[in-house]
PDB file of C-alpha atoms in Angstrom:
ATOM      1  CA  MET A1374      -0.444  -4.471 -67.217  1.00 44.00           C
ATOM      2  CA  ASN A1375      -1.936  -3.219 -64.419  1.00 55.00           C
ATOM      3  CA  GLY A1376      -1.855  -6.068 -61.471  1.00 69.00           C
ATOM      4  CA  TYR A1377       1.275  -7.845 -63.449  1.00 80.00           C
ATOM      5  CA  VAL A1378       4.188  -5.575 -63.250  1.00 83.00           C
ATOM      6  CA  SER A1379       4.517  -2.784 -61.521  1.00 88.00           C
ATOM      7  CA  ASN A1380       5.404   0.906 -62.932  1.00 88.00           C
ATOM      8  CA  LEU A1381       8.273   1.447 -59.484  1.00 96.00           C
ATOM      9  CA  LEU A1382      11.435  -1.249 -58.977  1.00 97.00           C
ATOM     10  CA  CYS A1383      11.072  -1.424 -54.790  1.00 97.00           C
ATOM     11  CA  HIS A1384      13.992  -2.302 -52.538  1.00 97.00           C
ATOM     12  CA  PHE A1385      12.688  -3.583 -48.918  1.00 97.00           C
ATOM     13  CA  VAL A1386      15.788  -3.356 -46.341  1.00 97.00           C
ATOM     14  CA  GLY A1387      15.671  -4.896 -42.489  1.00 94.00           C
ATOM     15  CA  ARG A1388      14.893  -8.591 -43.559  1.00 92.00           C
ATOM     16  CA  SER A1389      17.705  -9.280 -40.578  1.00 91.00           C
ATOM     17  CA  LYS A1390      16.492  -6.927 -37.894  1.00 94.00           C
ATOM     18  CA  PRO A1391      14.623  -8.200 -35.075  1.00 94.00           C
ATOM     19  CA  THR A1392      12.645  -5.402 -34.641  1.00 96.00           C
ATOM     20  CA  GLU A1393       9.860  -3.358 -36.534  1.00 95.00           C
ATOM     21  CA  GLU A1394      11.547   0.366 -34.645  1.00 96.00           C
ATOM     22  CA  GLU A1395      14.976  -1.450 -36.276  1.00 97.00           C
ATOM     23  CA  LYS A1396      13.929  -1.899 -39.946  1.00 97.00           C
ATOM     24  CA  PHE A1397      12.208   1.635 -39.777  1.00 97.00           C
ATOM     25  CA  GLN A1398      15.466   3.054 -38.767  1.00 97.00           C
ATOM     26  CA  LEU A1399      17.751   1.719 -40.950  1.00 97.00           C
ATOM     27  CA  LEU A1400      15.099   2.676 -43.802  1.00 98.00           C
ATOM     28  CA  LEU A1401      16.077   6.391 -42.237  1.00 98.00           C
ATOM     29  CA  LEU A1402      19.254   6.069 -42.321  1.00 97.00           C
ATOM     30  CA  ILE A1403      19.617   4.959 -46.511  1.00 97.00           C
ATOM     31  CA  ILE A1404      17.022   7.453 -47.348  1.00 98.00           C
ATOM     32  CA  LYS A1405      19.848  10.462 -45.348  1.00 97.00           C
ATOM     33  CA  SER A1406      23.123   8.409 -47.046  1.00 97.00           C
ATOM     34  CA  GLY A1407      21.370   9.175 -50.059  1.00 97.00           C
ATOM     35  CA  THR A1408      23.625   5.829 -51.395  1.00 96.00           C
ATOM     36  CA  LEU A1409      22.490   1.602 -51.353  1.00 96.00           C
ATOM     37  CA  LEU A1410      25.561  -0.067 -50.872  1.00 92.00           C
ATOM     38  CA  CYS A1411      25.752  -3.420 -52.897  1.00 90.00           C
ATOM     39  CA  SER A1412      28.274  -4.643 -49.870  1.00 86.00           C
ATOM     40  CA  LEU A1413      29.469  -3.475 -45.724  1.00 79.00           C
ATOM     41  CA  ASP A1414      33.137  -4.748 -47.117  1.00 81.00           C
ATOM     42  CA  PRO A1415      35.120  -1.287 -47.090  1.00 76.00           C
ATOM     43  CA  PRO A1416      35.803  -0.187 -50.935  1.00 71.00           C
ATOM     44  CA  ASN A1417      37.481  -2.265 -53.366  1.00 65.00           C
ATOM     45  CA  THR A1418      37.439  -4.847 -52.055  1.00 72.00           C
ATOM     46  CA  PRO A1419      35.651  -8.197 -54.587  1.00 67.00           C
ATOM     47  CA  LYS A1420      32.619  -8.458 -54.577  1.00 72.00           C
ATOM     48  CA  THR A1421      32.012 -11.312 -57.116  1.00 75.00           C
ATOM     49  CA  ILE A1422      33.694 -14.211 -55.621  1.00 77.00           C
ATOM     50  CA  MET A1423      33.708 -18.631 -56.242  1.00 71.00           C
ATOM     51  CA  SER A1424      36.379 -20.673 -55.468  1.00 74.00           C
ATOM     52  CA  PRO A1425      37.160 -24.047 -57.108  1.00 72.00           C
ATOM     53  CA  THR A1426      35.418 -25.402 -54.602  1.00 80.00           C
ATOM     54  CA  TYR A1427      32.048 -23.937 -54.406  1.00 84.00           C
ATOM     55  CA  ALA A1428      29.665 -26.339 -55.583  1.00 82.00           C
ATOM     56  CA  GLY A1429      26.254 -23.979 -55.426  1.00 83.00           C
ATOM     57  CA  GLU A1430      25.380 -24.363 -51.711  1.00 81.00           C
ATOM     58  CA  HIS A1431      23.704 -20.771 -51.737  1.00 82.00           C
ATOM     59  CA  VAL A1432      20.279 -21.892 -52.604  1.00 77.00           C
ATOM     60  CA  GLY A1433      20.130 -19.905 -56.390  1.00 87.00           C
ATOM     61  CA  GLU A1434      23.131 -18.461 -56.572  1.00 88.00           C
ATOM     62  CA  VAL A1435      25.193 -19.932 -59.186  1.00 87.00           C
ATOM     63  CA  LEU A1436      28.748 -17.299 -57.557  1.00 85.00           C
ATOM     64  CA  GLU A1437      29.816 -18.105 -53.942  1.00 85.00           C
ATOM     65  CA  ARG A1438      29.371 -14.671 -53.282  1.00 85.00           C
ATOM     66  CA  CYS A1439      27.569 -11.491 -55.520  1.00 85.00           C
ATOM     67  CA  ASP A1440      27.449  -8.743 -53.448  1.00 89.00           C
ATOM     68  CA  CYS A1441      24.460  -6.444 -55.499  1.00 92.00           C
ATOM     69  CA  VAL A1442      21.581  -3.879 -54.996  1.00 95.00           C
ATOM     70  CA  CYS A1443      17.824  -5.750 -55.216  1.00 95.00           C
ATOM     71  CA  PHE A1444      14.975  -4.497 -56.561  1.00 97.00           C
ATOM     72  CA  CYS A1445      11.305  -6.258 -56.985  1.00 96.00           C
ATOM     73  CA  ASP A1446       9.471  -5.840 -60.145  1.00 96.00           C
ATOM     74  CA  ILE A1447       5.708  -6.496 -57.906  1.00 95.00           C
ATOM     75  CA  PRO A1448       2.487  -4.133 -57.747  1.00 94.00           C
ATOM     76  CA  ASP A1449       2.017  -2.979 -54.223  1.00 94.00           C
ATOM     77  CA  GLU A1450      -1.180  -5.409 -53.975  1.00 92.00           C
ATOM     78  CA  SER A1451       0.793  -8.430 -55.070  1.00 92.00           C
ATOM     79  CA  LEU A1452       3.465  -7.580 -52.722  1.00 94.00           C
ATOM     80  CA  SER A1453       2.332  -9.579 -49.625  1.00 92.00           C
ATOM     81  CA  ILE A1454       4.500 -12.940 -50.635  1.00 92.00           C
ATOM     82  CA  HIS A1455       7.563 -10.884 -50.819  1.00 94.00           C
ATOM     83  CA  THR A1456       6.748  -8.189 -47.211  1.00 95.00           C
ATOM     84  CA  ASN A1457       6.059 -11.190 -45.546  1.00 92.00           C
ATOM     85  CA  LYS A1458       9.958 -12.739 -46.227  1.00 91.00           C
ATOM     86  CA  TYR A1459      11.575  -9.626 -45.971  1.00 93.00           C
ATOM     87  CA  SER A1460      10.045  -6.519 -44.557  1.00 95.00           C
ATOM     88  CA  LYS A1461       7.368  -3.854 -45.127  1.00 96.00           C
ATOM     89  CA  PHE A1462      10.121  -0.687 -45.006  1.00 98.00           C
ATOM     90  CA  GLY A1463      10.877   0.263 -48.456  1.00 98.00           C
ATOM     91  CA  ILE A1464      11.906   2.457 -51.290  1.00 98.00           C
ATOM     92  CA  GLY A1465      10.023   2.599 -54.941  1.00 98.00           C
ATOM     93  CA  PHE A1466      11.910   4.088 -56.953  1.00 98.00           C
ATOM     94  CA  ASP A1467      10.985   4.950 -61.315  1.00 97.00           C
ATOM     95  CA  LYS A1468      12.241   2.026 -63.385  1.00 96.00           C
ATOM     96  CA  ALA A1469      13.744   4.770 -65.794  1.00 96.00           C
ATOM     97  CA  PHE A1470      15.739   5.706 -63.046  1.00 97.00           C
ATOM     98  CA  ILE A1471      17.201   2.235 -61.840  1.00 97.00           C
ATOM     99  CA  THR A1472      17.659   1.306 -65.138  1.00 96.00           C
ATOM    100  CA  LYS A1473      19.841   4.244 -65.450  1.00 96.00           C
ATOM    101  CA  CYS A1474      21.805   3.851 -62.512  1.00 95.00           C
ATOM    102  CA  GLY A1475      22.825   0.144 -64.292  1.00 93.00           C
ATOM    103  CA  ALA A1476      20.121  -2.630 -62.125  1.00 95.00           C
ATOM    104  CA  ARG A1477      18.117  -4.826 -64.944  1.00 94.00           C
ATOM    105  CA  PRO A1478      16.440  -8.304 -63.969  1.00 95.00           C
ATOM    106  CA  VAL A1479      17.675 -11.434 -63.515  1.00 95.00           C
ATOM    107  CA  MET A1480      18.077 -14.864 -65.777  1.00 94.00           C
ATOM    108  CA  TYR A1481      15.074 -16.978 -63.802  1.00 94.00           C
ATOM    109  CA  VAL A1482      16.518 -20.739 -64.663  1.00 93.00           C
ATOM    110  CA  PRO A1483      14.395 -23.680 -63.143  1.00 93.00           C
ATOM    111  CA  LYS A1484      16.542 -26.468 -61.084  1.00 91.00           C
ATOM    112  CA  ASN A1485      15.126 -29.296 -62.845  1.00 90.00           C
ATOM    113  CA  ALA A1486      15.142 -27.984 -66.268  1.00 91.00           C
ATOM    114  CA  LYS A1487      16.836 -29.785 -68.927  1.00 88.00           C
ATOM    115  CA  ILE A1488      20.006 -27.894 -70.397  1.00 87.00           C
ATOM    116  CA  PRO A1489      20.452 -28.659 -74.054  1.00 84.00           C
ATOM    117  CA  VAL A1490      23.988 -29.937 -74.517  1.00 80.00           C
ATOM    118  CA  ASP A1491      26.254 -30.614 -78.106  1.00 78.00           C
ATOM    119  CA  PRO A1492      26.151 -34.365 -77.841  1.00 69.00           C
ATOM    120  CA  GLY A1493      29.864 -36.038 -76.683  1.00 72.00           C
ATOM    121  CA  SER A1494      30.615 -32.441 -74.521  1.00 75.00           C
ATOM    122  CA  ASP A1495      31.863 -32.986 -71.280  1.00 78.00           C
ATOM    123  CA  PHE A1496      29.092 -29.943 -69.981  1.00 81.00           C
ATOM    124  CA  PRO A1497      26.658 -31.729 -67.275  1.00 86.00           C
ATOM    125  CA  GLU A1498      22.969 -30.808 -68.321  1.00 84.00           C
ATOM    126  CA  THR A1499      22.033 -29.710 -64.621  1.00 88.00           C
ATOM    127  CA  PRO A1500      21.096 -26.262 -64.978  1.00 90.00           C
ATOM    128  CA  MET A1501      23.699 -25.393 -61.736  1.00 89.00           C
ATOM    129  CA  GLU A1502      26.407 -27.967 -62.556  1.00 88.00           C
ATOM    130  CA  TYR A1503      26.093 -26.514 -65.865  1.00 87.00           C
ATOM    131  CA  TYR A1504      26.891 -22.711 -64.903  1.00 85.00           C
ATOM    132  CA  LEU A1505      29.346 -23.493 -62.499  1.00 85.00           C
ATOM    133  CA  GLN A1506      31.533 -25.134 -64.763  1.00 83.00           C
ATOM    134  CA  LEU A1507      30.960 -22.788 -67.374  1.00 81.00           C
ATOM    135  CA  PHE A1508      31.981 -20.117 -64.962  1.00 78.00           C
ATOM    136  CA  ARG A1509      34.814 -22.336 -63.932  1.00 76.00           C
ATOM    137  CA  GLN A1510      35.835 -22.616 -67.377  1.00 74.00           C
ATOM    138  CA  SER A1511      35.017 -18.475 -68.309  1.00 71.00           C
ATOM    139  CA  THR A1512      37.370 -17.485 -64.972  1.00 66.00           C
ATOM    140  CA  SER A1513      40.201 -20.187 -66.673  1.00 62.00           C
ATOM    141  CA  MET A1514      40.478 -18.648 -69.999  1.00 60.00           C
ATOM    142  CA  MET A1515      40.052 -14.824 -68.005  1.00 57.00           C
ATOM    143  CA  LEU A1516      43.327 -16.039 -65.863  1.00 58.00           C
ATOM    144  CA  LEU A1517      44.935 -17.062 -69.205  1.00 55.00           C
ATOM    145  CA  PHE A1518      44.207 -13.751 -71.364  1.00 54.00           C
ATOM    146  CA  SER A1519      45.829 -12.209 -68.283  1.00 57.00           C
ATOM    147  CA  LEU A1520      48.966 -13.809 -68.576  1.00 55.00           C
ATOM    148  CA  LEU A1521      48.840 -13.670 -72.536  1.00 55.00           C
ATOM    149  CA  ASN A1522      48.736  -9.743 -72.205  1.00 56.00           C
ATOM    150  CA  GLN A1523      51.479  -9.568 -70.383  1.00 58.00           C
ATOM    151  CA  THR A1524      53.169 -11.144 -73.239  1.00 57.00           C
ATOM    152  CA  TYR A1525      55.110  -9.822 -76.090  1.00 52.00           C
ATOM    153  CA  ASP A1526      56.320 -12.666 -77.968  1.00 59.00           C
ATOM    154  CA  PHE A1527      52.785 -13.480 -78.066  1.00 54.00           C
ATOM    155  CA  ARG A1528      51.109 -10.200 -79.618  1.00 55.00           C
ATOM    156  CA  ILE A1529      54.036 -10.718 -82.445  1.00 59.00           C
ATOM    157  CA  LEU A1530      52.879 -14.387 -83.244  1.00 56.00           C
ATOM    158  CA  LEU A1531      49.075 -13.172 -83.584  1.00 55.00           C
ATOM    159  CA  SER A1532      49.765 -10.500 -85.991  1.00 59.00           C
ATOM    160  CA  LYS A1533      52.120 -12.734 -88.288  1.00 60.00           C
ATOM    161  CA  LEU A1534      49.201 -15.038 -88.018  1.00 57.00           C
ATOM    162  CA  ILE A1535      46.533 -12.893 -89.256  1.00 55.00           C
ATOM    163  CA  GLN A1536      49.222 -10.975 -92.589  1.00 64.00           C
ATOM    164  CA  ASN A1537      50.002 -14.822 -93.703  1.00 64.00           C
ATOM    165  CA  ASN A1538      46.031 -15.821 -93.372  1.00 62.00           C
ATOM    166  CA  PRO A1539      44.128 -13.881 -95.767  1.00 58.00           C
ATOM    167  CA  THR A1540      41.038 -16.023 -95.201  1.00 56.00           C
ATOM    168  CA  LEU A1541      40.956 -15.386 -91.762  1.00 50.00           C
ATOM    169  CA  SER A1542      41.904 -11.638 -92.020  1.00 52.00           C
ATOM    170  CA  SER A1543      38.444 -11.016 -95.050  1.00 52.00           C
ATOM    171  CA  THR A1544      35.986 -13.363 -92.532  1.00 47.00           C
ATOM    172  CA  LEU A1545      37.152 -10.857 -89.376  1.00 45.00           C
ATOM    173  CA  THR A1546      36.960  -7.405 -91.832  1.00 48.00           C
ATOM    174  CA  VAL A1547      33.118  -8.718 -92.619  1.00 43.00           C
ATOM    175  CA  LEU A1548      32.037  -9.420 -89.600  1.00 42.00           C
ATOM    176  CA  ASP A1549      33.294  -7.246 -87.921  1.00 48.00           C
ATOM    177  CA  PRO A1550      35.731  -4.687 -88.985  1.00 48.00           C
ATOM    178  CA  ILE A1551      37.252  -3.204 -85.653  1.00 50.00           C
ATOM    179  CA  THR A1552      37.820  -6.455 -83.912  1.00 49.00           C
ATOM    180  CA  ALA A1553      40.028  -7.322 -87.871  1.00 47.00           C
ATOM    181  CA  GLN A1554      41.514  -4.234 -86.942  1.00 52.00           C
ATOM    182  CA  LYS A1555      42.858  -5.305 -83.479  1.00 52.00           C
ATOM    183  CA  PHE A1556      43.826  -9.052 -84.882  1.00 49.00           C
ATOM    184  CA  GLY A1557      45.712  -7.351 -87.088  1.00 49.00           C
ATOM    185  CA  GLU A1558      47.347  -4.726 -83.969  1.00 50.00           C
ATOM    186  CA  GLY A1559      48.105  -7.849 -82.512  1.00 47.00           C
ATOM    187  CA  LYS A1560      45.530  -6.847 -79.541  1.00 50.00           C
ATOM    188  CA  THR A1561      43.609 -10.010 -79.731  1.00 52.00           C
ATOM    189  CA  HIS A1562      44.713 -10.927 -76.126  1.00 50.00           C
ATOM    190  CA  GLN A1563      43.390  -8.291 -74.649  1.00 54.00           C
ATOM    191  CA  MET A1564      39.999  -8.250 -77.038  1.00 54.00           C
ATOM    192  CA  LEU A1565      39.616 -11.342 -75.617  1.00 53.00           C
ATOM    193  CA  PHE A1566      40.016 -10.936 -72.042  1.00 49.00           C
ATOM    194  CA  ASN A1567      37.472  -7.789 -72.344  1.00 56.00           C
ATOM    195  CA  GLU A1568      34.911 -10.179 -73.901  1.00 54.00           C
ATOM    196  CA  GLU A1569      35.662 -12.824 -71.519  1.00 50.00           C
ATOM    197  CA  MET A1570      34.814 -10.436 -68.367  1.00 56.00           C
ATOM    198  CA  ALA A1571      31.615  -9.596 -70.303  1.00 59.00           C
ATOM    199  CA  TRP A1572      30.174 -12.546 -70.800  1.00 58.00           C
ATOM    200  CA  LYS A1573      31.892 -13.237 -67.282  1.00 63.00           C
ATOM    201  CA  THR A1574      29.937 -10.482 -66.026  1.00 76.00           C
ATOM    202  CA  GLN A1575      26.699 -12.578 -66.790  1.00 83.00           C
ATOM    203  CA  PHE A1576      26.962 -15.237 -64.097  1.00 85.00           C
ATOM    204  CA  GLU A1577      26.047 -12.328 -61.550  1.00 88.00           C
ATOM    205  CA  TYR A1578      21.954 -11.833 -62.914  1.00 92.00           C
ATOM    206  CA  ILE A1579      21.571 -15.792 -63.367  1.00 92.00           C
ATOM    207  CA  LYS A1580      19.122 -17.467 -60.563  1.00 93.00           C
ATOM    208  CA  ILE A1581      18.230 -20.832 -59.881  1.00 92.00           C
ATOM    209  CA  PHE A1582      14.906 -21.606 -58.263  1.00 92.00           C
ATOM    210  CA  ASP A1583      13.045 -24.542 -57.434  1.00 91.00           C
ATOM    211  CA  GLU A1584      10.000 -24.792 -59.445  1.00 91.00           C
ATOM    212  CA  THR A1585       8.544 -27.011 -57.169  1.00 93.00           C
ATOM    213  CA  LEU A1586       8.103 -25.077 -54.339  1.00 92.00           C
ATOM    214  CA  PRO A1587       4.669 -23.289 -52.984  1.00 92.00           C
ATOM    215  CA  GLU A1588       4.924 -19.598 -53.874  1.00 89.00           C
ATOM    216  CA  ASP A1589       4.845 -18.584 -50.496  1.00 88.00           C
ATOM    217  CA  ASP A1590       8.356 -20.149 -50.016  1.00 91.00           C
ATOM    218  CA  PRO A1591      11.086 -18.334 -49.084  1.00 86.00           C
ATOM    219  CA  ASP A1592      13.209 -20.000 -51.368  1.00 86.00           C
ATOM    220  CA  ASN A1593      10.787 -19.864 -54.309  1.00 88.00           C
ATOM    221  CA  TYR A1594      13.038 -16.981 -55.773  1.00 89.00           C
ATOM    222  CA  TYR A1595      11.168 -17.030 -59.133  1.00 90.00           C
ATOM    223  CA  MET A1596       8.193 -14.615 -56.913  1.00 87.00           C
ATOM    224  CA  GLU A1597      10.376 -11.858 -56.013  1.00 89.00           C
ATOM    225  CA  ARG A1598      11.418 -10.730 -60.005  1.00 92.00           C
ATOM    226  CA  GLU A1599      13.999  -9.704 -58.996  1.00 95.00           C
ATOM    227  CA  TRP A1600      15.788  -6.445 -61.074  1.00 96.00           C
ATOM    228  CA  ARG A1601      19.958  -6.217 -59.332  1.00 95.00           C
ATOM    229  CA  CYS A1602      22.959  -3.759 -59.626  1.00 94.00           C
ATOM    230  CA  ILE A1603      26.357  -4.401 -58.893  1.00 89.00           C
ATOM    231  CA  HIS A1604      27.728  -1.917 -57.589  1.00 89.00           C
ATOM    232  CA  ASP A1605      26.353   0.979 -54.927  1.00 93.00           C
ATOM    233  CA  ILE A1606      23.239   3.336 -56.395  1.00 95.00           C
ATOM    234  CA  LYS A1607      23.818   7.045 -55.510  1.00 96.00           C
ATOM    235  CA  PHE A1608      20.041   8.898 -54.929  1.00 97.00           C
ATOM    236  CA  GLY A1609      18.033  11.669 -53.792  1.00 97.00           C
ATOM    237  CA  LEU A1610      15.023  12.925 -52.130  1.00 97.00           C
ATOM    238  CA  SER A1611      13.134  13.832 -55.212  1.00 97.00           C
ATOM    239  CA  ASP A1612      14.311   9.991 -56.839  1.00 98.00           C
ATOM    240  CA  ILE A1613      12.083   8.354 -54.023  1.00 98.00           C
ATOM    241  CA  LYS A1614       8.677   8.076 -55.469  1.00 98.00           C
ATOM    242  CA  LYS A1615       6.864   6.160 -53.096  1.00 98.00           C
ATOM    243  CA  ILE A1616       7.383   4.924 -49.109  1.00 98.00           C
ATOM    244  CA  TYR A1617       6.605   1.499 -47.858  1.00 98.00           C
ATOM    245  CA  LEU A1618       6.009   2.008 -43.936  1.00 97.00           C
ATOM    246  CA  LYS A1619       4.329  -1.487 -41.815  1.00 95.00           C
ATOM    247  CA  SER A1620       1.830   1.122 -40.300  1.00 94.00           C
ATOM    248  CA  GLU A1621      -0.028   4.870 -40.505  1.00 93.00           C
ATOM    249  CA  ARG A1622       2.221   5.540 -37.003  1.00 92.00           C
ATOM    250  CA  TYR A1623       5.251   5.632 -39.153  1.00 96.00           C
ATOM    251  CA  LYS A1624       4.153   7.852 -41.755  1.00 95.00           C
ATOM    252  CA  GLU A1625       4.237  10.976 -39.228  1.00 93.00           C
ATOM    253  CA  LYS A1626       7.484   9.754 -38.111  1.00 96.00           C
ATOM    254  CA  PHE A1627       9.049   9.398 -41.469  1.00 97.00           C
ATOM    255  CA  VAL A1628       7.600  12.902 -42.202  1.00 96.00           C
ATOM    256  CA  GLU A1629       9.098  14.632 -39.310  1.00 96.00           C
ATOM    257  CA  HIS A1630      12.386  13.423 -40.565  1.00 97.00           C
ATOM    258  CA  PHE A1631      12.440  13.944 -44.351  1.00 97.00           C
ATOM    259  CA  PRO A1632       9.441  16.925 -44.300  1.00 97.00           C
ATOM    260  CA  ALA A1633      10.552  17.902 -48.188  1.00 97.00           C
ATOM    261  CA  TYR A1634       9.471  14.726 -48.898  1.00 97.00           C
ATOM    262  CA  LYS A1635       7.121  15.164 -51.802  1.00 96.00           C
ATOM    263  CA  GLY A1636       6.602  11.365 -53.078  1.00 96.00           C
ATOM    264  CA  GLU A1637       3.711   8.730 -52.409  1.00 97.00           C
ATOM    265  CA  PHE A1638       3.596   6.738 -49.379  1.00 97.00           C
ATOM    266  CA  TYR A1639       2.053   3.023 -49.410  1.00 97.00           C
ATOM    267  CA  VAL A1640       1.339   2.177 -45.823  1.00 96.00           C
ATOM    268  CA  PHE A1641       0.754  -1.891 -44.912  1.00 94.00           C
ATOM    269  CA  GLU A1642      -2.665  -2.687 -42.971  1.00 76.00           C
ATOM    270  CA  GLU A1643      -2.084  -3.554 -39.332  1.00 62.00           C
ATOM    271  CA  LYS A1644      -3.090  -7.370 -38.973  1.00 48.00           C
TER     272      LYS A1644
END
């Protein structure tokens, strides 16, 4: 698979920093902290947000806000497009380590793809509008299930429904005995809420891109081959397999700060 995918997942830092030195200092700070933050906001702040009026203004994102730690799956020799957009200072981790931390690849959807919908459905066929509507319905259902979770009469009603409907009960048992038991115990509302939450979470891993853009266009997200983690990632110096630096002079400075580092270096050539 040489030249097609990488054996490492890389996180590059400092895109918004104006100087190379500031980017390098940020890299040092992150490694010293041992944490890749998905957000700079205070703890327990909601990380996924979409207001009813959101219409996909943030290019590529179905959600109005989705804080995450991002990695790219790109071999070293093919990193130029990516590092020209972000920076040439980064950290490389084994895929197995990042996977165990909870990261996974995003699902790329072409902006101009036609979404197949059932005849007569009121769902739009364009990807962004489709996922926005799907997300809004999902959010509405979660609110409903949350309210039902507090309603004792609803639990009683569900229990009686299952008891008096052998066909439904037997069908559920064949498909999933655990689900059938939850139905019988009147826990359907909570079960559905949990399933709706899991479904809603999938929207955090959808990325819509304009397939007509050149490969090196900043908005051609498909070229990023992104993996995403929606919570902070803790790591130690030994978890780092490769350090990416803009030039050779930063390598010596890095070793001064981290003499115990045993991983590799990848130094981008000075232009």
